[in-house]
Coordinates of C-alpha atoms and ligand atoms in Angstrom, one line a residue:
X1 CA 33.2 -9.2 -2.0
X2 CA 32.6 -6.4 -4.5
X3 CA 35.5 -4.0 -5.1
X4 CA 35.3 -0.4 -6.2
X5 CA 37.3 -1.4 -9.3
X6 CA 34.5 -3.8 -10.2
X7 CA 32.0 -1.0 -10.5
X8 CA 32.9 0.7 -13.8
X9 CA 33.7 4.0 -12.1
X10 CA 35.8 6.6 -13.8
X11 CA 39.6 6.1 -13.1
X12 CA 39.8 9.6 -11.6
X13 CA 36.9 8.8 -9.3
X14 CA 38.7 5.6 -8.2
X15 CA 41.8 7.7 -7.4
X16 CA 39.8 10.1 -5.3
X17 CA 38.1 7.2 -3.4
X18 CA 41.5 5.7 -2.7
X19 CA 42.7 9.1 -1.4
X20 CA 39.7 9.2 0.9
X21 CA 40.8 5.8 2.3
X22 CA 37.8 3.8 1.3
X23 CA 38.8 0.1 0.8
X24 CA 35.5 -1.4 -0.4
X25 CA 32.0 -0.2 -1.3
X26 CA 29.3 -0.2 1.3
X27 CA 26.2 -2.4 0.5
X28 CA 24.2 0.7 -0.8
X29 CA 27.2 1.6 -3.0
X30 CA 27.7 -1.9 -4.4
X31 CA 23.9 -2.0 -5.1
X32 CA 23.2 1.4 -6.4
X33 CA 26.3 2.4 -8.4
X34 CA 26.0 -0.3 -11.2
X35 CA 22.4 0.5 -12.2
X36 CA 23.0 4.3 -11.9
X37 CA 26.0 4.0 -14.3
X38 CA 23.7 2.1 -16.7
X39 CA 21.4 5.2 -16.7
X40 CA 18.7 3.5 -14.7
X41 CA 16.5 5.1 -12.1
X42 CA 17.5 4.0 -8.6
X43 CA 15.4 3.8 -5.4
X44 CA 17.7 3.6 -2.5
X45 CA 16.2 2.8 0.9
X46 CA 19.0 3.7 3.2
X47 CA 19.7 6.1 5.9
X48 CA 22.6 8.4 6.6
X49 CA 25.8 6.6 7.7
X50 CA 25.4 3.8 5.2
X51 CA 27.6 5.6 2.6
X52 CA 24.5 6.6 0.5
X53 CA 25.9 10.0 -0.5
X54 CA 28.8 8.4 -2.4
X55 CA 26.4 5.9 -3.9
X56 CA 24.9 8.7 -6.0
X57 CA 27.8 11.2 -6.2
X58 CA 30.3 8.6 -7.6
X59 CA 28.2 7.5 -10.6
X60 CA 27.1 11.1 -11.2
X61 CA 30.7 12.3 -11.5
X62 CA 31.5 9.4 -13.8
X63 CA 28.5 10.2 -16.0
X64 CA 29.0 14.0 -15.9
X65 CA 32.7 13.6 -16.8
X66 CA 31.6 13.4 -20.4
X67 CA 30.0 16.7 -21.6
X68 CA 29.9 20.3 -20.5
X69 CA 27.6 22.7 -18.7
X70 CA 25.7 25.5 -20.4
X71 CA 24.9 28.8 -18.9
X72 CA 22.0 28.8 -16.5
X73 CA 21.2 25.2 -17.4
X74 CA 22.6 22.8 -14.8
X75 CA 23.2 19.2 -15.9
X76 CA 22.3 17.6 -12.7
X77 CA 20.4 18.5 -9.6
X78 CA 20.6 17.2 -6.0
X79 CA 17.7 18.1 -3.7
X80 CA 18.3 18.0 0.1
X81 CA 15.9 18.8 2.9
X82 CA 18.2 21.0 5.0
X83 CA 21.0 23.4 4.3
X84 CA 23.4 21.4 6.4
X85 CA 22.8 18.3 4.4
X86 CA 23.1 20.2 1.2
X87 CA 26.4 21.6 2.3
X88 CA 27.6 18.1 3.3
X89 CA 26.7 16.7 -0.1
X90 CA 28.6 19.6 -1.7
X91 CA 31.6 18.6 0.5
X92 CA 31.3 15.1 -0.8
X93 CA 31.4 16.3 -4.4
X94 CA 34.5 18.3 -3.6
X95 CA 36.2 15.2 -2.2
X96 CA 35.3 12.9 -5.1
X97 CA 35.8 15.5 -7.9
X98 CA 39.3 16.4 -7.0
X99 CA 40.7 15.0 -10.2
X100 CA 37.8 16.3 -12.3
X101 CA 37.0 19.8 -13.6
X102 CA 33.3 19.7 -12.8
X103 CA 31.6 22.9 -11.5
X104 CA 29.0 23.0 -8.8
X105 CA 26.7 25.5 -7.1
X106 CA 25.1 25.3 -3.7
X107 CA 21.7 27.0 -3.5
X108 CA 20.6 27.3 0.1
X109 CA 19.0 30.0 2.2
X110 CA 21.2 32.3 4.2
X111 CA 23.5 32.9 1.2
X112 CA 23.0 36.0 -1.1
X113 CA 21.1 35.4 -4.4
X114 CA 23.7 37.5 -6.2
X115 CA 26.6 35.1 -5.6
X116 CA 24.5 32.1 -6.5
X117 CA 23.2 33.8 -9.6
X118 CA 26.7 34.5 -10.8
X119 CA 27.6 30.8 -10.5
X120 CA 24.5 29.6 -12.3
X121 CA 25.0 32.2 -15.0
X122 CA 28.4 30.6 -15.8
X123 CA 26.9 27.2 -16.0
X124 CA 27.2 24.4 -13.5
X125 CA 27.5 20.6 -13.8
X126 CA 26.0 19.9 -10.4
X127 CA 23.4 22.0 -8.6
X128 CA 22.8 21.1 -5.0
X129 CA 19.8 22.8 -3.4
X130 CA 17.1 22.9 -0.8
X131 CA 13.7 22.9 -2.6
X132 CA 12.5 26.4 -1.4
X133 CA 15.6 28.2 -2.6
X134 CA 15.7 26.3 -5.9
X135 CA 12.1 27.3 -6.6
X136 CA 12.8 30.9 -5.7
X137 CA 15.7 31.0 -8.3
X138 CA 13.5 29.3 -10.9
X139 CA 10.6 31.7 -10.4
X140 CA 13.0 34.6 -10.8
X141 CA 13.8 33.3 -14.2
X142 CA 17.4 32.7 -13.3
X143 CA 17.5 29.0 -13.8
X144 CA 16.5 26.6 -16.5
X145 CA 16.0 23.0 -15.6
X146 CA 15.4 21.6 -19.1
X147 CA 18.9 20.3 -19.4
X148 CA 18.9 18.3 -16.1
X149 CA 20.0 14.8 -17.0
X150 CA 20.3 13.4 -13.5
X151 CA 18.1 14.4 -10.6
X152 CA 18.7 13.2 -7.0
X153 CA 16.3 13.4 -4.2
X154 CA 18.1 12.8 -0.9
X155 CA 16.4 12.0 2.4
X156 CA 12.9 12.0 0.9
X157 CA 11.3 11.0 4.1
X158 CA 12.6 14.1 5.8
X159 CA 11.3 16.1 2.8
X160 CA 7.9 14.6 3.6
X161 CA 8.2 15.6 7.3
X162 CA 9.1 19.1 6.3
X163 CA 6.2 19.5 4.0
X164 CA 8.4 19.7 0.9
X165 CA 6.6 17.0 -1.2
X166 CA 4.5 19.5 -3.2
X167 CA 7.7 21.4 -4.0
X168 CA 9.5 18.2 -5.0
X169 CA 6.6 17.3 -7.3
X170 CA 6.8 20.8 -8.9
X171 CA 10.5 20.4 -9.4
X172 CA 10.1 17.0 -11.0
X173 CA 7.7 18.7 -13.4
X174 CA 10.2 21.3 -14.3
X175 CA 12.9 18.8 -15.3
X176 CA 12.8 16.7 -18.6
X177 CA 10.8 13.6 -18.6
X178 CA 13.9 11.7 -19.9
X179 CA 16.0 12.5 -16.9
X180 CA 17.5 9.8 -14.7
X181 CA 16.3 9.9 -11.1
X182 CA 18.2 8.6 -8.1
X183 CA 15.9 8.7 -5.1
X184 CA 16.9 8.0 -1.5
X185 CA 14.8 7.6 1.6
X186 CA 15.3 6.0 5.0
X187 CA 11.7 4.8 5.0
X188 CA 9.0 4.2 2.5
X189 CA 5.9 6.0 3.8
X190 CA 2.8 5.6 1.6
X191 CA 3.3 9.2 0.3
X192 CA 6.9 8.4 -0.6
X193 CA 5.8 5.2 -2.4
X194 CA 3.3 7.3 -4.4
X195 CA 6.0 9.8 -5.5
X196 CA 8.3 7.0 -6.5
X197 CA 5.5 5.3 -8.5
X198 CA 4.8 8.6 -10.2
X199 CA 8.2 9.9 -11.0
X200 CA 10.6 6.9 -11.2
X201 CA 10.6 4.6 -14.1
X202 CA 11.3 1.0 -13.4
X203 CA 13.8 1.8 -10.7
X204 CA 16.5 -0.6 -9.4
X205 CA 15.4 -0.9 -5.7
X206 CA 18.2 -1.3 -3.2
X207 CA 17.4 -1.6 0.4
X208 CA 20.1 -1.8 3.1
X209 CA 19.6 -2.8 6.7
X210 CA 18.8 -0.1 9.2
X211 CA 22.0 1.1 10.7
X212 CA 20.7 1.8 14.1
X213 CA 18.3 -1.0 14.7
X214 CA 20.9 -3.6 13.6
X215 CA 23.8 -1.6 15.2
X216 CA 24.7 -3.7 18.2
X217 CA 27.6 -1.4 18.8
X218 CA 25.3 1.3 20.3
X219 CA 24.6 0.8 24.0
X220 CA 21.1 2.1 24.6
X221 CA 19.6 3.1 28.0
X222 CA 16.6 4.9 29.3
X223 CA 16.0 6.7 32.6
X224 CA 12.4 6.9 33.7
X225 CA 11.9 10.3 35.3
X226 CA 9.1 12.1 37.1
X227 CA 9.5 15.5 38.6
X228 CA 8.8 15.9 42.3
X229 CA 6.3 18.6 41.4
X230 CA 5.0 19.7 38.0
X231 CA 6.5 23.2 38.2
X232 CA 9.9 21.8 39.2
X233 CA 10.0 19.0 36.6
X234 CA 11.8 21.1 34.0
X235 CA 14.6 22.1 36.3
X236 CA 14.9 18.6 37.8
X237 CA 15.1 17.2 34.3
X238 CA 18.1 19.4 33.5
X239 CA 19.7 18.3 36.8
X240 CA 19.2 14.7 35.8
X241 CA 20.7 15.4 32.4
X242 CA 23.9 16.8 34.0
X243 CA 24.1 13.9 36.3
X244 CA 23.8 11.5 33.4
X245 CA 26.6 13.4 31.6
X246 CA 28.8 13.4 34.6
X247 CA 28.2 9.7 35.1
X248 CA 29.8 9.0 31.8
X249 CA 33.1 10.5 32.9
X250 CA 36.0 10.3 30.5
X251 CA 34.2 8.0 28.1
X252 CA 32.2 11.0 27.0
X253 CA 34.4 12.7 24.5
X254 CA 31.7 14.5 22.6
X255 CA 27.9 14.2 22.5
X256 CA 24.7 15.4 20.9
X257 CA 21.7 16.2 23.1
X258 CA 18.5 16.1 21.2
X259 CA 15.4 18.0 22.3
X260 CA 12.0 17.9 20.6
X261 CA 11.5 21.6 20.6
X262 CA 13.8 24.5 19.6
X263 CA 12.9 26.4 22.7
X264 CA 14.3 23.5 24.8
X265 CA 17.4 23.3 22.7
X266 CA 18.1 26.9 23.7
X267 CA 17.2 26.4 27.3
X268 CA 19.2 23.2 27.8
X269 CA 22.3 24.7 26.0
X270 CA 22.1 27.8 28.1
X271 CA 21.6 25.9 31.3
X272 CA 24.6 23.6 30.6
X273 CA 26.8 26.5 29.7
X274 CA 25.8 28.2 33.0
X275 CA 26.9 25.1 34.8
X276 CA 30.3 25.1 33.1
X277 CA 29.7 22.5 30.4
X278 CA 31.1 23.2 26.9
X279 CA 27.7 23.2 25.1
X280 CA 26.1 25.2 22.2
X281 CA 22.7 25.0 20.5
X282 CA 21.8 24.3 16.9
X283 CA 18.4 24.6 15.4
X284 CA 16.6 26.0 12.4
X285 CA 15.9 29.5 13.9
X286 CA 19.5 30.3 14.4
X287 CA 21.4 32.4 12.0
X288 CA 23.1 30.3 9.3
X289 CA 26.6 31.6 10.0
X290 CA 26.1 30.7 13.7
X291 CA 24.9 27.2 12.7
X292 CA 27.9 26.7 10.5
X293 CA 30.3 27.9 13.1
X294 CA 28.8 25.7 15.8
X295 CA 28.8 22.6 13.6
X296 CA 32.4 23.3 12.5
X297 CA 33.4 23.6 16.2
X298 CA 31.7 20.3 17.0
X299 CA 33.2 18.6 14.0
X300 CA 36.7 19.7 14.7
X301 CA 36.5 18.9 18.4
X302 CA 36.5 22.4 19.8
X303 CA 32.9 22.0 21.0
X304 CA 32.2 19.1 23.3
X305 CA 28.4 19.1 23.5
X306 CA 26.0 20.0 20.7
X307 CA 22.4 20.6 21.8
X308 CA 20.2 20.0 18.7
X309 CA 16.8 19.7 17.1
X310 CA 16.1 16.9 14.7
X311 CA 16.1 19.0 11.6
X312 CA 19.4 20.7 12.3
X313 CA 21.3 17.6 13.2
X314 CA 19.6 15.1 10.8
X315 CA 22.0 13.5 8.3
X316 CA 25.0 15.3 9.7
X317 CA 28.1 13.2 9.4
X318 CA 30.4 13.6 12.4
X319 CA 32.4 10.4 12.3
X320 CA 33.1 10.0 16.0
X321 CA 30.4 11.0 18.4
X322 CA 30.7 9.0 21.6
X323 CA 27.3 9.8 23.1
X324 CA 23.8 10.8 22.2
X325 CA 21.4 12.0 24.8
X326 CA 17.7 12.2 24.1
X327 CA 16.5 14.9 26.5
X328 CA 13.0 14.0 25.2
X329 CA 11.6 10.9 23.8
X330 CA 11.1 11.8 20.1
X331 CA 7.5 12.1 19.1
X332 CA 8.1 10.1 15.9
X333 CA 9.8 6.8 16.6
X334 CA 11.8 7.0 13.4
X335 CA 13.6 10.0 14.8
X336 CA 15.0 7.8 17.6
X337 CA 16.7 5.7 15.0
X338 CA 18.1 8.7 13.3
X339 CA 19.2 10.4 16.5
X340 CA 21.1 7.5 18.0
X341 CA 22.6 6.8 14.6
X342 CA 24.8 9.9 15.2
X343 CA 26.9 7.7 17.4
X344 CA 28.5 4.3 16.9
X345 CA 29.4 5.3 13.3
X346 CA 31.8 3.3 11.2
X347 CA 31.8 0.4 13.6
X348 CA 32.8 2.4 16.6
X349 CA 31.1 1.9 20.0
X350 CA 28.5 4.4 20.9
X351 CA 26.1 5.1 23.8
X352 CA 22.6 6.5 23.6
X353 CA 20.8 7.6 26.8
X354 CA 17.2 8.8 26.9
X355 CA 15.1 10.5 29.5
X356 CA 11.5 9.4 29.6
X357 CA 8.8 11.3 31.5
X358 CA 5.3 9.8 32.2
X359 CA 3.9 11.9 29.4
X360 CA 6.3 10.3 26.9
X361 CA 5.3 6.7 27.7
X362 CA 3.2 6.3 24.5
X363 CA 6.0 7.6 22.3
X364 CA 8.5 5.4 24.2
X365 CA 6.4 2.3 23.6
X366 CA 6.4 3.3 19.9
X367 CA 10.2 3.5 19.9
X368 CA 10.6 0.1 21.5
X369 CA 8.1 -1.4 19.0
X370 CA 10.0 0.1 16.1
X371 CA 13.5 -1.1 17.1
X372 CA 12.0 -4.4 18.1
X373 CA 13.6 -4.6 21.6
X374 CA 13.4 -3.3 25.1
X375 CA 15.7 -0.5 26.0
X376 CA 17.4 -1.3 29.3
X377 CA 16.3 0.9 32.2
X378 CA 19.0 2.9 34.0
X379 CA 18.6 4.0 37.6
X380 CA 18.2 7.7 38.1
X381 CA 21.7 8.7 39.3
X382 CA 20.0 11.4 41.5
X383 CA 18.1 8.7 43.4
X384 CA 14.4 7.8 43.0
X385 CA 12.8 9.9 40.4
X386 CA 10.0 11.6 42.4
X387 CA 12.4 12.3 45.3
X388 CA 15.2 13.4 43.0
X389 CA 16.9 16.3 44.8
X390 CA 17.3 19.4 42.8
X391 CA 20.4 21.5 43.3
X392 CA 18.6 24.5 41.9
X393 CA 18.9 26.6 45.1
X394 CA 22.6 26.8 45.0
X395 CA 22.9 26.6 41.3
X396 CA 23.5 29.4 38.8
X397 CA 20.1 28.5 37.4
X398 CA 18.3 29.7 40.4
X399 CA 17.0 32.8 38.7
X400 CA 15.9 30.8 35.7
X401 CA 14.1 28.3 38.0
X402 CA 12.4 31.0 39.9
X403 CA 11.1 32.6 36.8
X404 CA 9.9 29.3 35.4
X405 CA 8.0 28.5 38.6
X406 CA 6.2 31.8 38.8
X407 CA 5.2 32.8 35.3
X408 CA 2.1 34.7 36.4
X409 CA 3.9 36.7 38.9
X410 CA 6.5 37.6 36.4
X411 CA 4.0 38.8 33.9
X412 CA 2.3 40.8 36.6
X413 CA 5.6 42.4 37.4
X414 CA 6.3 43.3 33.8
X415 CA 2.9 44.9 33.5
X416 CA 3.6 46.9 36.6
X417 CA 6.9 48.0 35.3
X418 CA 5.3 49.3 32.1
X419 CA 2.7 51.0 34.2
X420 CA 5.5 52.7 36.0
X421 CA 7.1 53.8 32.8
X422 CA 3.9 55.4 31.7
X423 CA 3.2 57.0 35.0
X424 CA 3.9 60.7 35.5
X425 CA 7.5 61.3 36.3
X426 CA 7.4 60.2 39.9
X427 CA 9.5 57.0 39.4
X428 CA 13.2 57.4 39.1
X429 CA 15.0 55.8 36.1
X430 CA 16.6 53.4 38.5
X431 CA 13.2 51.8 39.3
X432 CA 12.5 51.3 35.6
X433 CA 15.9 49.7 35.0
X434 CA 15.3 47.2 37.8
X435 CA 12.0 46.3 36.3
X436 CA 13.6 44.9 33.2
X437 CA 16.5 42.9 34.6
X438 CA 17.7 39.9 32.6
X439 CA 15.8 37.6 35.0
X440 CA 12.6 38.9 33.5
X441 CA 13.8 38.6 30.0
X442 CA 14.4 34.9 30.6
X443 CA 11.2 34.3 32.4
X444 CA 8.7 34.1 29.5
X445 CA 10.9 31.6 27.7
X446 CA 11.0 29.1 30.6
X447 CA 7.4 29.8 31.5
X448 CA 6.3 29.3 28.0
X449 CA 8.3 26.1 27.8
X450 CA 6.4 24.8 30.8
X451 CA 3.1 25.9 29.6
X452 CA 3.7 24.4 26.1
X453 CA 4.7 21.0 27.4
X454 CA 1.4 19.3 27.6
X455 CA 0.7 20.2 24.0
X456 CA 3.6 18.3 22.8
X457 CA 2.5 15.3 24.8
X458 CA -0.8 15.3 23.0
X459 CA 0.7 16.0 19.6
X460 CA -0.8 13.4 17.4
X461 CA -2.6 15.0 14.5
X462 CA -0.8 16.3 11.4
X463 CA -2.1 19.8 12.2
X464 CA -0.7 19.6 15.7
X465 CA 2.6 18.4 14.3
X466 CA 2.7 21.3 11.9
X467 CA 2.3 23.8 14.7
X468 CA 4.4 22.1 17.4
X469 CA 7.1 20.3 15.7
X470 CA 10.4 21.6 14.3
X471 CA 10.2 20.6 10.7
X472 CA 7.4 22.9 9.6
X473 CA 9.0 25.8 11.5
X474 CA 12.3 25.1 9.8
X475 CA 10.7 25.1 6.5
X476 CA 9.2 28.5 7.2
X477 CA 12.6 29.7 8.4
X478 CA 14.2 28.5 5.2
X479 CA 11.5 30.4 3.3
X480 CA 11.8 33.5 5.5
X481 CA 15.6 33.5 4.9
X482 CA 15.2 33.0 1.3
X483 CA 12.6 35.8 1.0
X484 CA 14.8 38.2 2.8
X485 CA 17.1 38.6 -0.2
X486 CA 14.5 38.0 -2.8
X487 CA 13.3 40.7 -5.1
X488 CA 10.0 39.0 -5.4
X489 CA 9.4 40.0 -1.8
X490 CA 9.7 43.6 -2.7
X491 CA 7.3 43.1 -5.5
X492 CA 4.9 41.3 -3.2
X493 CA 5.3 44.0 -0.6
X494 CA 4.5 46.7 -3.1
X495 CA 1.6 44.7 -4.5
X496 CA 0.2 44.4 -1.0
X497 CA 0.9 48.1 -0.3
X498 CA -0.9 49.0 -3.5
X499 CA -3.8 46.8 -2.6
X500 CA -4.2 48.4 0.8
X501 CA -3.7 51.8 -0.7
X502 CA -6.5 51.2 -3.2
X503 CA -8.7 50.1 -0.3
X504 CA -8.0 53.2 1.6
X505 CA -8.7 55.5 -1.3
X506 CA -12.1 53.8 -1.9
X507 CA -12.9 54.5 1.7
X508 CA -11.7 58.0 1.4
X509 CA -14.0 58.7 -1.5
X510 CA -17.0 57.6 0.6
X511 CA -18.2 58.7 3.9
X512 CA -16.5 59.3 7.2
X513 CA -17.0 56.0 9.0
X514 CA -19.8 56.1 11.5
X515 CA -21.3 59.3 10.3
X516 CA -23.3 57.9 7.4
X517 CA -24.4 60.4 4.7
X518 CA -24.4 63.3 7.1
X519 CA -21.2 65.3 7.3
X520 CA -21.5 67.8 10.1
X521 CA -20.9 71.3 9.0
X522 CA -18.2 72.1 11.5
X523 CA -15.9 69.5 9.7
X524 CA -16.4 71.2 6.4
X525 CA -15.9 74.6 8.0
X526 CA -12.6 73.7 9.4
X527 CA -11.3 72.6 6.0
X528 CA -12.5 75.7 4.3
X529 CA -10.9 77.9 6.9
X530 CA -7.6 76.1 6.4
X531 CA -7.8 76.3 2.6
X532 CA -8.4 80.0 2.9
X533 CA -5.5 80.4 5.2
X534 CA -3.3 78.5 2.9
X535 CA -4.5 80.6 -0.1
X536 CA -3.4 83.8 1.7
Ligands
LIG1 P1 26.8 8.9 4.3 O1 25.9 7.8 4.6 O2 26.8 9.2 2.9 O3 26.5 10.1 5.2 O4 28.3 8.4 4.7 C1 28.7 8.2 6.0 C2 30.2 8.2 6.1 O5 30.8 7.0 5.5 C3 30.9 9.4 5.5 O6 31.9 9.9 6.4 C4 31.7 8.8 4.3 O7 32.9 9.5 4.1 C5 32.0 7.4 4.7 N1 32.0 6.4 3.6 C6 31.3 6.4 2.5 N2 31.6 5.4 1.7 C7 32.6 4.7 2.4 C8 33.3 3.5 2.1 N3 33.1 2.8 1.0 N4 34.2 3.1 3.0 C9 34.4 3.8 4.1 N5 33.8 4.9 4.4 C10 32.9 5.4 3.6

């Protein structure tokens, strides 16, 4: 059995590892650390939970221990697909560099450029970034990557899902050809293979067993569910979710509920809270400080149930999650493996329960094919699926349900209410106030969720994925957030204003639209009269 002391790591790193309580290296660490320390490129095929973060941070710290950072020229670069993952990698660096004097900067959206610029200006040994934010800094001329000696790409498969591969290629091109590359991906899609063939040089390839597929310590179940009527299915599905949670009793200490769409993340979290469950949402559209606070609450045990999208929760390391619920069958089978891998970590027991609707059956078959086994069916705790009683009538969700069932009527009512607002002052203010009750505010959300559902079922093409799935949207959010602080945005805005202005002035020089060459004399007269009046 390999020991950490066999790996040639710096003594101060070994001390920090001992403080962290690690006794022996995990397989990815034992495989990746020696070639990384020799300066070789590494291709690690491993997913989160395998100890892959330490497999690149520990040799990096050992290598960076010799030498110093120069202003604006980081010596190493770690690229992560999401802010949360980047923040987690930064935490890892803090843990393992406790006896070193290495400096680091975290470049992620949602943090002001000014603070990040100041850190970079001073010079950093390790730069941890999401691709969008890194490129923004680079394009503003605040960052020089020509001194990068080690570059890490973490969770490359997720980068691919999020449309970051062109950015990654660009960043590779900005770093020196002589850099060392440590590249990690849970899977090797053809596009990932192509990138590694292009940018890695004779890498040491280390592949470790899939954590979730080999993890016998996660008990997996699925409940086949069909709503009694199409328009009631969403409510009944939430009833079922609560019944499944309740059935776990005391064994459920904390859990993550995954939904395929951000809209459902919000709806499910809100619905659970209304029913008295300790639940909060996390997805890419939420404000970064809110995301951090929710995660922190979940990590330290203050929050029991996290309702999450794949992007927001991917790669997050919460050591003891007792349950994972898949509110939807993920549309990409790989995500099932990542999702259930949030539980049963570090050899603990875990439980993963999924709800499968008839429209999910194809995706469900893909999941079973991928994991190479049948997932045992669980009886619907509310009785037979189609006859599943819904407690909606007496539930705090009654309003929500009502609005979801009658989207058209709600829209009609909203229109009427605005008609009333515009009508001559015959309606009292009270009538208007009633027309915009919170019930109506909620209605379009739920109604839209219902209307959007069939699209997700049919989501197969890349284009459909881009519009319907979380990752692209998260990318855009990342960009949006980044742009908010960005001076380039101002420039772009003024450029586009200038463009439009020029367009307008050209039009102004010409004719009045629709009148051709002929300018009626009464128009000219009115101007002259005004000019005369102004002259007086
Ligand atoms: P990762 O796959 O990098 O997300 O790591 C998953 C978890 O394993 C983290 O909580 C690490 O702190 C922990 N870990 C990493 N290496 C070891 C090790 N050699 N022994 C025990 N735990 C470890």
